[in-house]
XYZ file of C-alpha atoms in Angstrom:
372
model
C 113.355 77.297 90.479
C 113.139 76.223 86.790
C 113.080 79.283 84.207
C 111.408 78.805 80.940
C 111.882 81.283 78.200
C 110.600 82.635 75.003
C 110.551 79.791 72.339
C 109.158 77.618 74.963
C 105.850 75.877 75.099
C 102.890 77.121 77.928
C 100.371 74.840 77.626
C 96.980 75.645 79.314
C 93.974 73.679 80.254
C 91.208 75.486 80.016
C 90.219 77.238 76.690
C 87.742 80.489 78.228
C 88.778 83.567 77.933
C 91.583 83.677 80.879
C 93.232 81.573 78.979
C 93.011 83.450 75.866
C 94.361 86.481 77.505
C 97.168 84.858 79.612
C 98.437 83.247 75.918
C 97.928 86.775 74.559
C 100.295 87.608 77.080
C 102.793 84.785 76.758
C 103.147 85.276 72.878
C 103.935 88.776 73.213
C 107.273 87.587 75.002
C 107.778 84.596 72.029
C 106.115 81.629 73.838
C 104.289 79.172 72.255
C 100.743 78.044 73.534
C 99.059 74.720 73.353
C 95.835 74.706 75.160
C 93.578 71.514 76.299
C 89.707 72.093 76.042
C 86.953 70.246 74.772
C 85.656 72.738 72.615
C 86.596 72.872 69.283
C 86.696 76.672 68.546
C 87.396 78.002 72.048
C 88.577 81.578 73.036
C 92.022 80.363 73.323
C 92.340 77.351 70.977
C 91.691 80.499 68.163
C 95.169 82.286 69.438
C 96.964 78.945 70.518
C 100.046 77.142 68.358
C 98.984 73.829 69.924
C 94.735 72.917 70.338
C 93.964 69.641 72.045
C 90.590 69.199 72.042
C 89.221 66.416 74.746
C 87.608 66.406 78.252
C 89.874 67.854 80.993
C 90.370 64.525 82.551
C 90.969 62.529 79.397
C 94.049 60.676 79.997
C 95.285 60.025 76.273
C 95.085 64.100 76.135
C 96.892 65.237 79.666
C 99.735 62.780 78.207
C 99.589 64.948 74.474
C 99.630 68.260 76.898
C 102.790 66.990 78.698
C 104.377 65.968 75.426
C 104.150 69.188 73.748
C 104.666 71.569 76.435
C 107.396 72.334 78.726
C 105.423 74.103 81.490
C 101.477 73.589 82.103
C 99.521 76.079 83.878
C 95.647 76.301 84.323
C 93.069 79.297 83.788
C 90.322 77.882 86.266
C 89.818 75.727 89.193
C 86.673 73.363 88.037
C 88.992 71.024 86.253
C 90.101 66.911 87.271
C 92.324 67.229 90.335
C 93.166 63.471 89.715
C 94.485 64.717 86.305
C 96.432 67.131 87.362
C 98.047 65.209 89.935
C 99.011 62.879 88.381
C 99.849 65.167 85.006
C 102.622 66.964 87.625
C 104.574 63.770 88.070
C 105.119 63.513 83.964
C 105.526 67.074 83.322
C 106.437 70.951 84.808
C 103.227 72.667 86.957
C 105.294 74.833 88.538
C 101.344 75.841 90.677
C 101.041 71.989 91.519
C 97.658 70.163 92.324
C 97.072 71.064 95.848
C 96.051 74.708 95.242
C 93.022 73.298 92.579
C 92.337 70.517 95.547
C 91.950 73.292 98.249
C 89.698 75.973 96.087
C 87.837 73.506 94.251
C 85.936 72.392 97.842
C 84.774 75.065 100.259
C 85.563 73.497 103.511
C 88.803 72.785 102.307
C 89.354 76.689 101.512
C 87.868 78.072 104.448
C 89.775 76.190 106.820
C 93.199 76.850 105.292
C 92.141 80.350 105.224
C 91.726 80.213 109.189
C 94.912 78.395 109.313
C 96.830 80.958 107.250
C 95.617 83.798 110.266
C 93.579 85.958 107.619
C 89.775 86.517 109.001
C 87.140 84.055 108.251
C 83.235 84.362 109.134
C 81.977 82.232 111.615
C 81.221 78.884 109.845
C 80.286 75.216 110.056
C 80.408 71.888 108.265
C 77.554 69.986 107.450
C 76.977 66.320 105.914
C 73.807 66.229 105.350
C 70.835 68.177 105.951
C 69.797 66.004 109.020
C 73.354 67.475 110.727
C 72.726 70.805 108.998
C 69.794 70.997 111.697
C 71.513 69.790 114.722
C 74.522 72.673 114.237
C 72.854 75.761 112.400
C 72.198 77.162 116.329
C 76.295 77.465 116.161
C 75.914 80.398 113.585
C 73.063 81.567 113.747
C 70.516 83.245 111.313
C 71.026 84.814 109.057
C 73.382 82.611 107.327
C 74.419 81.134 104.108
C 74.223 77.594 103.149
C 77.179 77.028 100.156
C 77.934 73.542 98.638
C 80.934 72.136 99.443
C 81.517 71.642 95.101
C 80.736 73.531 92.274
C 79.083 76.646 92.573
C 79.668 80.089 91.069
C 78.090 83.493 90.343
C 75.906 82.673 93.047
C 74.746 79.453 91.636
C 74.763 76.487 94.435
C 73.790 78.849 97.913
C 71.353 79.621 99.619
C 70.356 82.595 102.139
C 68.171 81.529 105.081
C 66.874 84.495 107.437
C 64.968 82.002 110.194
C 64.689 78.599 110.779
C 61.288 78.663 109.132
C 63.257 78.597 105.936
C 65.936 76.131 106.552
C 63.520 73.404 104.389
C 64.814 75.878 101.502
C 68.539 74.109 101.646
C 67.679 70.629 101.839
C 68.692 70.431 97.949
C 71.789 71.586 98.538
C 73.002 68.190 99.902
C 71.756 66.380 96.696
C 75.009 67.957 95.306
C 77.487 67.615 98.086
C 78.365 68.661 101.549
C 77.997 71.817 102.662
C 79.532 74.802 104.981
C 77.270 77.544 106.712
C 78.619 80.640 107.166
C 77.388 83.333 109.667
C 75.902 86.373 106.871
C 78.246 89.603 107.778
C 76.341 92.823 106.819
C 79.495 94.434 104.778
C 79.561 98.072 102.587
C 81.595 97.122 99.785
C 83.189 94.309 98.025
C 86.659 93.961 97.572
C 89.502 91.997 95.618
C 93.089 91.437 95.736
C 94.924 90.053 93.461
C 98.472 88.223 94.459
C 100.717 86.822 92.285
C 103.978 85.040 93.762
C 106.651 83.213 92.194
C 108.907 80.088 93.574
C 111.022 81.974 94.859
C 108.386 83.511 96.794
C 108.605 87.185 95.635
C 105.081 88.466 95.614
C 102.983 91.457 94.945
C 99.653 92.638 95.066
C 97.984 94.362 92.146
C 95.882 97.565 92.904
C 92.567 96.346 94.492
C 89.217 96.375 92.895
C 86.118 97.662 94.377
C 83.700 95.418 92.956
C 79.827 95.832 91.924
C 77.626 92.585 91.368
C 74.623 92.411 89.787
C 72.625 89.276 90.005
C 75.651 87.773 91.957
C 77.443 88.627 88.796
C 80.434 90.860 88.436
C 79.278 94.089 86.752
C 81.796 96.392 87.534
C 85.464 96.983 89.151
C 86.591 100.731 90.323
C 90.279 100.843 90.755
C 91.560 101.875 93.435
C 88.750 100.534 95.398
C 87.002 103.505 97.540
C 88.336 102.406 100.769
C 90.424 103.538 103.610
C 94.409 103.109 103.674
C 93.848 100.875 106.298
C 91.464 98.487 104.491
C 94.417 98.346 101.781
C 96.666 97.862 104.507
C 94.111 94.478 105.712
C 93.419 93.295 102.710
C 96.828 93.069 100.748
C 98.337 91.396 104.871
C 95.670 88.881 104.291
C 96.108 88.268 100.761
C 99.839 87.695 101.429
C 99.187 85.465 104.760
C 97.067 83.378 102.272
C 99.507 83.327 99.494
C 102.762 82.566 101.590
C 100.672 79.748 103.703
C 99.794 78.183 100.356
C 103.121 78.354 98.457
C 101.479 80.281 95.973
C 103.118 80.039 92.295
C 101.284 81.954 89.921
C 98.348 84.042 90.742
C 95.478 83.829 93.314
C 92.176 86.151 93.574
C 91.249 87.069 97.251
C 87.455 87.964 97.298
C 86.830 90.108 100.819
C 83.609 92.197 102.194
C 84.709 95.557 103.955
C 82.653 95.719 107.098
C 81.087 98.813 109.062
C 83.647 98.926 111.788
C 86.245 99.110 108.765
C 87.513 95.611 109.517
C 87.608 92.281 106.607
C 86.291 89.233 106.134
C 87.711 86.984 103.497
C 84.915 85.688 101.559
C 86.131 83.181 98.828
C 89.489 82.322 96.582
C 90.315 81.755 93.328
C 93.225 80.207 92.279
C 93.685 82.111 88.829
C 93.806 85.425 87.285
C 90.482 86.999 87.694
C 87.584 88.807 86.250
C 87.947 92.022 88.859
C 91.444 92.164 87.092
C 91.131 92.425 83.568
C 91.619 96.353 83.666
C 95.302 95.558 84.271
C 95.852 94.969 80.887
C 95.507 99.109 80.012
C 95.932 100.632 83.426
C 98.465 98.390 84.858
C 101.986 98.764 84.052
C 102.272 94.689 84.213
C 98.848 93.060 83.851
C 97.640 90.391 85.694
C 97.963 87.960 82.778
C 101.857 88.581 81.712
C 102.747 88.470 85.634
C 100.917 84.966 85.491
C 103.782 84.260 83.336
C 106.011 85.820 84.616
C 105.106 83.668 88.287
C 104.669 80.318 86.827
C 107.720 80.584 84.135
C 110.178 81.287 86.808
C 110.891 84.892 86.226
C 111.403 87.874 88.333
C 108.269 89.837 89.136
C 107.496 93.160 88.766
C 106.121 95.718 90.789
C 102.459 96.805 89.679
C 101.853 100.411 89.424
C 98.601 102.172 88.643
C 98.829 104.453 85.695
C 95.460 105.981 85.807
C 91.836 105.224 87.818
C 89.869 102.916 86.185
C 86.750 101.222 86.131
C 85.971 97.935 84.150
C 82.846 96.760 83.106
C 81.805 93.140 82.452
C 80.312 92.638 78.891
C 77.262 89.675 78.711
C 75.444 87.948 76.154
C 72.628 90.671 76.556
C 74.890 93.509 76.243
C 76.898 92.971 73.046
C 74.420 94.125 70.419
C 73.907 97.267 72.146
C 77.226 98.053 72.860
C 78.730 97.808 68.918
C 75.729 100.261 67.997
C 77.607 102.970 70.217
C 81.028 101.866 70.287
C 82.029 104.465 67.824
C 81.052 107.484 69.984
C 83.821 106.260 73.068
C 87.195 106.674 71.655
C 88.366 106.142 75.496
C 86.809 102.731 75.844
C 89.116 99.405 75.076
C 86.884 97.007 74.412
C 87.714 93.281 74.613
C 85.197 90.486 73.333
C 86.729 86.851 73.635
C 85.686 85.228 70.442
C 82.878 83.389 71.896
C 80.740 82.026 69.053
C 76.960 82.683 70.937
C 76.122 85.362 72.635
C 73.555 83.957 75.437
C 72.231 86.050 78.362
C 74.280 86.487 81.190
C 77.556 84.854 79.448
C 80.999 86.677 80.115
C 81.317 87.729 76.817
C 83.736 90.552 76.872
C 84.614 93.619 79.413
C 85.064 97.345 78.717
C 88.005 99.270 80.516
C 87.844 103.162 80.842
C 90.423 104.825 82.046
C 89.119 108.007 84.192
C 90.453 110.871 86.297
C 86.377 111.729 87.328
C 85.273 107.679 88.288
C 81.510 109.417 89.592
C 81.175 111.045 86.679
C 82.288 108.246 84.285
C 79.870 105.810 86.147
C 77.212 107.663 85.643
C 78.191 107.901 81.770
C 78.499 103.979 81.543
C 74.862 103.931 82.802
C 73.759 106.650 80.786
C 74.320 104.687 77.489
C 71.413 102.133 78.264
C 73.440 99.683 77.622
C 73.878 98.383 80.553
C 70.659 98.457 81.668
């Protein structure tokens, strides 16, 4: 297992905001960051040493990336697998290619998932639409049509109740294959997030009850509001996953909690994750400096809670109206990511509040309209 330390170079590809916050991270321990993003002014080219700014699978670039950093890491999935392949045969990513290959295609994910021995909803594979119809019988309605690619915040799916609908997900298959998965009536949303090094030392960090609105992330309660034994599920699963998978570095386990207080495993991502950005106040390691910690080679530490919590996404619509009351919350941290437009429904920041009375604080958050 190769260690790099401080005075080192981490270079990232990807310049959002997880990778702003994971270099945060590694330059409070002396690292250097060089990040590769097309964007001239992104979240993390503002914070990085190093800014390369070309496409992700721009081959003169990957080549500058290896160059000038001794270990490359990644803050999202959606980027050139062919890049990165071939990037880990010139230079140190300690996470590989495979894990991007796996989570950046559906059918791929779910099936090592069911290989791993953590619980999957019934699903199939489908084609094309014309085999979509043949097989739907096998699940059943109602079900959920995903693309294979692409696809997030509920973009790229579709939910069909009765085969009257099933016209509704011939478009689908314009984009790419796709997998139907049996719909599982569930009572909460859950996350855990694993990070292992290569030495295979793992932990998980407190799980998130998570609240979407318009198949967006709104808010995480930590600890989720869920049985021991749904803990007990979800971080086995999480760590079936991880270990079948060689994790290094970190991977988000998105679950639904069902009635009869069993789990399903819904989706992965192979990154630090938006239902874990209250680690960085309530964490006593946050889920960005035990990314580094994974990938660089270094022991990991054991995440402990310090107080409830609940985090609350930030969005294009909600900035204004949050800096007119920010004043009057002294026990809000605020985070905004240096993005230069605020559009609707962007990730544009999160709010973490610390809290001993989550009801009550919940109902404050929604009190202040801003949110709305």
């Amino acid at each position: 297992m190769k260690t790099i330390l401080p005075g080192q170079t981490i270079g990232i590809i990807g310049g959002g905001q997880l990778g702003r916050m994971m270099g945060l991270a590694a330059k409070e321990a002396g690292f250097k960051i060089a990040v590769l993003d097309p964007t001239m002014d992104s979240p993390c080219g503002q914070i990085a040493d190093i800014r390369i700014v070309a496409p992700y699978d721009d081959e003169a670039a990957l080549q500058e990336l290896a160059e000038v950093s001794d270990i490359i890491t990644y803050e999202f999935e959606n980027i050139d697998y062919d890049g990165l392949k071939r990037l880990t045969q010139i230079a140190h990513v300690p996470q590989g290619a495979e894990l991007v290959r796996i989570t950046q295609n559906r059918i791929n994910e779910k099936a090592e998932i069911r290989t791993s021995g953590a619980p999957v909803a019934n699903y199939i594979e489908a084609q094309t639409f014309d085999e979509l119809k043949d097989k739907i019988a096998e699940v059943g309605f109602p079900c959920i049509v995903k693309t294979a690619f692409g696809g997030y915040d509920g973009k790229g799916q579709v939910k069909l109740d009765s085969a009257q609908q099933i016209a509704e997900a011939e478009s689908l298959f314009t984009h790419s294959a796709c997998i139907v998965e049996a719909f599982i009536p569930f009572t909460k949303e859950i996350s855990v997030i694993i990070q292992r090094n290569a030495a295979g030392q793992s932990y998980c960090l407190p799980i998130a009850e998570n609240i979407h609105k318009n198949h967006i992330l709104h808010e995480s309660i930590i600890p989720a509001r869920v049985s021991p034994n749904i803990i007990i599920q979800a971080e086995e699963a999480a760590t079936k996953i991880a270990d079948h998978l060689e994790l290094v570095g970190t991977l988000a386990v998105e679950m639904f909690v069902l009635e009869n207080g069993e789990i399903i495993i819904n989706e992965l991502a192979p990154r630090p994750h938006n239902s874990g950005h209250y680690s960085i106040e309530a964490c006593n390691v946050s889920q960005f400096h035990q990314h580094v910690r994974a990938v660089c080679g270094w022991p990991l530490r054991k995440p402990k809670l310090w107080a409830p919590c609940i985090m609350v996404n930030v969005l294009g619509e909600h900035v204004a109206p949050l800096k007119k009351v920010v004043m009057n919350y002294p026990d809000w941290s605020i985070h905004l990511y240096g993005k230069s437009e605020a559009k609707e429904k962007r990730k544009m920041g999160h709010v973490t509040i610390m809290t001993d009375q989550i009801e009550k604080t919940l109902k404050e958050i929604d009190a202040t309209g801003i949110w709305a």
